[in-house]
Amino acid sequence: MWKTVRMSQDGACPGDSMLQNVNCPHVKLGQEFPGVAFRGHLRSLPKLMEITNSSHASHGNHKENSPFLNSSEAGKGGDYYDRNLALFEEELDIRPKVSSLLGKLVNYTNLTQGVKEHEEAESTDGSKKKVSKSPSMGTLMGVYLPCMQNIFGVILFLRLTWMVGMAGVLQSFLIVLLCCCCTMLTTISMSAIATNGVVPAGGSYFMISRSLGPEFGGAVGLCFYLGTTFAGAMYILGAIEILLTYIVPQAAIFHSSGAHDASSAMLNNMRVYGTVFLILMAVVVFVGVKYVNKFASLFLACVVISILSIYAGAIKSIFDPPEFPICMLGNRTLSRDQFDVCAKTIVKDNITVPSKLWQLFCHSTNLTTENCDEYFLMNNVSEIAGIPGAASGILKDNLWSNYLEKGEILEKAHHPSVDVAGQKNNLHLYVLSDIATSFMVLVGIFFPSVTGIMAGSNRSGDLKDAQKSIPVGTILAIVTTSLVYFSCVLLFGACIEGVVLRDKYGEAVNKNLVVGTLSWPSPWVIVIGSFFSTCGAGLQSLTGAPRLLQAIAKDNIIPFLWVFGHGKANGEPTWALLLTALIAELGILIASLDMVAPILSMFFLMCYLFVNLACAVQTLLRTPNWRPRFKYYHWALSFLGMSICLALMFISSWYYALVAMLIAGMIYKYIEYQGAEKEWGDGIRGLSLSAARYALLRLEEGPPHTKNWRPQLLVLLKLDEDLHVKYPRLLTFASQLKAGKGLTIIGSVIQGNFLETYGEAQAAEQTIKNMMDIEKVKGFCQVVVANKVREGIAHLIQSCGLGGMKHNTVVLGWPYGWRQSEDPRSWKTFIGTVRCTTAAHLALLVPKNVSFYPSNHERYNEGNIDVWWIVHDGGMLMLLPFLLKQHKVWRKCKMRIFTVAQMDDNSIQMKKDLATFLYQLRIEAEVEVVEMHNSDISAYTYERTLMMEQRSQMLRQMRLTKTEREREAQLVKDRHSIARLESLYSDEEDEGDPVPENIQMTWTKEKCDAEKRNRGSAVGSFRDLISIKPNQSNVRRMHTAVKLNEVIVNRSHDARLVLLNMPGPPKNTDGDENYMEFLEVLTEGLERVLLVRGGGREVITIYS
């Protein structure tokens, strides 16, 4: 097989010289050039292709956007001319060669932070983006240190000593253990997800949304965003607390006028300064986020130096404890900032004079005791060491908890004191507990100090080997921080006096930061270090949160957030930063670190819970794509992590937990309601599939019990020539009957060849789905292409559904206009379908005059649904009106049941029995028994039967003469085009033999005589029509149809809907046309009729 080359029209290269002139711009491989063949030059073809490929690649401006070649690229590359792959030429036009695919995937680079994820990056603007720098960060700089910086924060410096004092060393160990176990198990789950393929920038949000789907992803992503935003507020509040309490207390704007409003003045100061700090930080982030990242290492250095100073101070305290004396009145701790000398009296110039402490408690400058506080008089003032040191044995006193109520005085147990009531107006002189404490409260306050484990995964776009760095770096960071926390708990308990530990703001030690009193060389090391580290952490939060919101907005799963997807020209999220600042301001207005911490604990715990859930779901489902490189995970660990997260949420604050869940639930339902049109191959889809499979296998065990039987519909729709639904009211009826319950399959048949009409089938399916949406039909659609419509319907009836979820009822439209049509195929298809459903033991519903059926917007405020129960069909006639009445259209209609009694029946007893039966069925309906007398067959019935048979005979003759005319005229008909315009219930099976397209006839004498005889017999048979006698069986059937129709029209002419037993088709196919006539006579004069045929099983029961 010779390949030839064709010249392009706009230029010419010399014929044979093209093999030397390979750079000829007008020659393209794969095009034909008549006259120039490669016969002598086949060996040089691979070389030519190689040169062409290299020259093509050397242009440099060609950038590939997707890992799959389109046909033009395949043509340019010319790879598929390889002799070994000649068999796959057609496939290679649309599918890449393995080598091409691998070449592209090797060049794949992680997208940098802030850029759209890889699913979106294949859009047309992808070619305009600059080539990003290759990621270069290793485990230490990319994961370990950022995680350390995010985990160590304000709680360690401001609240850990207080927590140890309140909970004791043992319970503090438990709190730290619980929180660290939670984050460690979450990290194991996160590592599994992060190493299961390439994770572009987006961190936890990306991982959860791609593992659990857009609904969970959006809900948890927003929870994580809110958590990060409130974390920013918490860090700012921490920084302000350090500034106003320990660095420059005189900078306070609001001052307390009395003892009682000291806390409110402090809160107002926090609000004002917090807002100012927030604005400054937001401006810094807006102006230049790169500066924040540059200073990150400086902030981390502050944290590390501060922690090292704690260890240094603890070691020093063994042999040289720092001097921080505490003044005790009895066993009560006094606030040291209001007096200097810890004594009741002082000696001044050899005279004993009252001290400042005496003046405060006795309100006098002399030693009179009239106005003195009784507790002050009865108890001695003493000084104890605030930092006894690690060798002092104080640890055993600090092992146990000492929880306090709000306003309670800090007391030292076993210290000598006389227990008498003091004056309430002197309470401000003592160190008081500012909030009520318990194990649960402390868990909520401490948990934010272990968050920050996502910092590594958030930087996944910058890592050299994210799949190795994220697990190793994050787990090492957690181990390191956990060890620091455990050791700090132990050191604080072993070195610091219990009342000092319980003193949150260091009032007993001259307003010093409690952890600073232990540090070496100076308390200022920790004060300054913690201030800068909290400021840095706040900046990091204000940098990260807007990016997270931008990523969620760009995914477009929460429509009202779309505005936050935009930003500055360089991609910085301006609007998202504004919203983040506003939400952080809410946290700052709360103004209390202890109140804000549980809020962000909730959001982080919710996020971690779903990370664990994502890992557990993926592991249990064993989806083919679940192949993490990190192997040390297990679904049981993920479930344990999930349980701990849930427990911690409710332990720390059950009402915050419920609010966080409510917010997440509302976001979930909103995304679900909006219809997140995202297919991310997430685990919840896999879970749905597994659940569906399990349920289907359970259903397969046997047929449903009569109590569970409900009509599972297969609705056969007719499409017109434009592929539009011809009778949409069939869908309306189906939706009213089902009311969103059970199975509904909408089926249709397109006549033709599958290979040629596949596109039409897809278009028809989409049309039907649109119509299903309009009519609110919840179900599935199936369009079948078949050579014959009757065969297509048979295929649908046999093969629709899956396992136990198969249809048990067929809804079939009535073949309108069958009498007027000369073509018998429409009613033949109808009767064939009736026979198919009977053979398959399926129920059959035929709505007649379906165009008059009510739409979903109509309401029947009165009227009857009449059931004519002629023969027992398993209870279908009783069940269907009951189901219809569940829908708002039919709800107010009354149900009437008519049954027919013959002369020898006891109609009164029948009525009683029927009423009892309906009572036991719990169906409310009026009951009537209609007596049909044995009357003679009327002349009308006889005449009607005669007309039916004459018409049938005449049409048969007409079809014969038509065939003869076609043969004489040698008409050529395109069967396919005619069949396409036929109705669904048509079939292209002709009566008699098919006519060949061209008949070459040679007339002989014998043929001419035979033709004359045929014509003569045709004329004779028309004469026979006049003398025809009707068949007695047909007369009897017509009599039944006429009589029943009279009775039904008489009683039910004004009914909203009449349900009627549908007689079965005759066993002998010769009587099919007469059967159609009987059905027409039976339903004449009725506006809306539903013909019902049972499937041969009981569908309703009186038992519970």
Tab-separated table of C-alpha atoms in Angstrom, residues 107 158 202 236-237 242 269 400 532 537 585 605 659 710 715 719 816 859-860 862 969-970 989 1038 1078:
chain	number	residue	atom	x	y	z
A	107	ASN	CA	6.156	17.046	31.454
A	158	LEU	CA	-0.881	32.514	76.759
A	202	GLY	CA	-5.771	23.783	47.177
A	236	ILE	CA	-4.791	39.135	66.524
A	237	LEU	CA	-6.595	39.015	69.901
A	242	ILE	CA	0.281	40.472	74.950
A	269	ASN	CA	-9.528	47.926	74.394
A	400	TRP	CA	-4.643	16.986	90.184
A	532	PHE	CA	5.827	38.612	66.795
A	537	ALA	CA	0.420	33.665	62.391
A	585	GLU	CA	-13.809	41.477	62.586
A	605	LEU	CA	-12.711	19.541	63.829
A	659	VAL	CA	-24.242	25.280	64.957
A	710	ARG	CA	-45.960	-0.613	43.613
A	715	VAL	CA	-43.513	4.280	29.723
A	719	LEU	CA	-41.645	10.542	18.974
A	816	TYR	CA	-55.048	7.088	17.473
A	859	ARG	CA	-56.492	20.809	40.492
A	860	TYR	CA	-59.701	18.803	40.598
A	862	GLU	CA	-64.477	17.745	43.005
A	969	ALA	CA	-46.225	1.160	-11.993
A	970	GLN	CA	-42.883	-0.234	-10.772
A	989	GLU	CA	-43.619	-5.760	8.182
A	1038	MET	CA	-69.621	-6.876	20.208
A	1078	PHE	CA	-64.148	-3.974	20.405
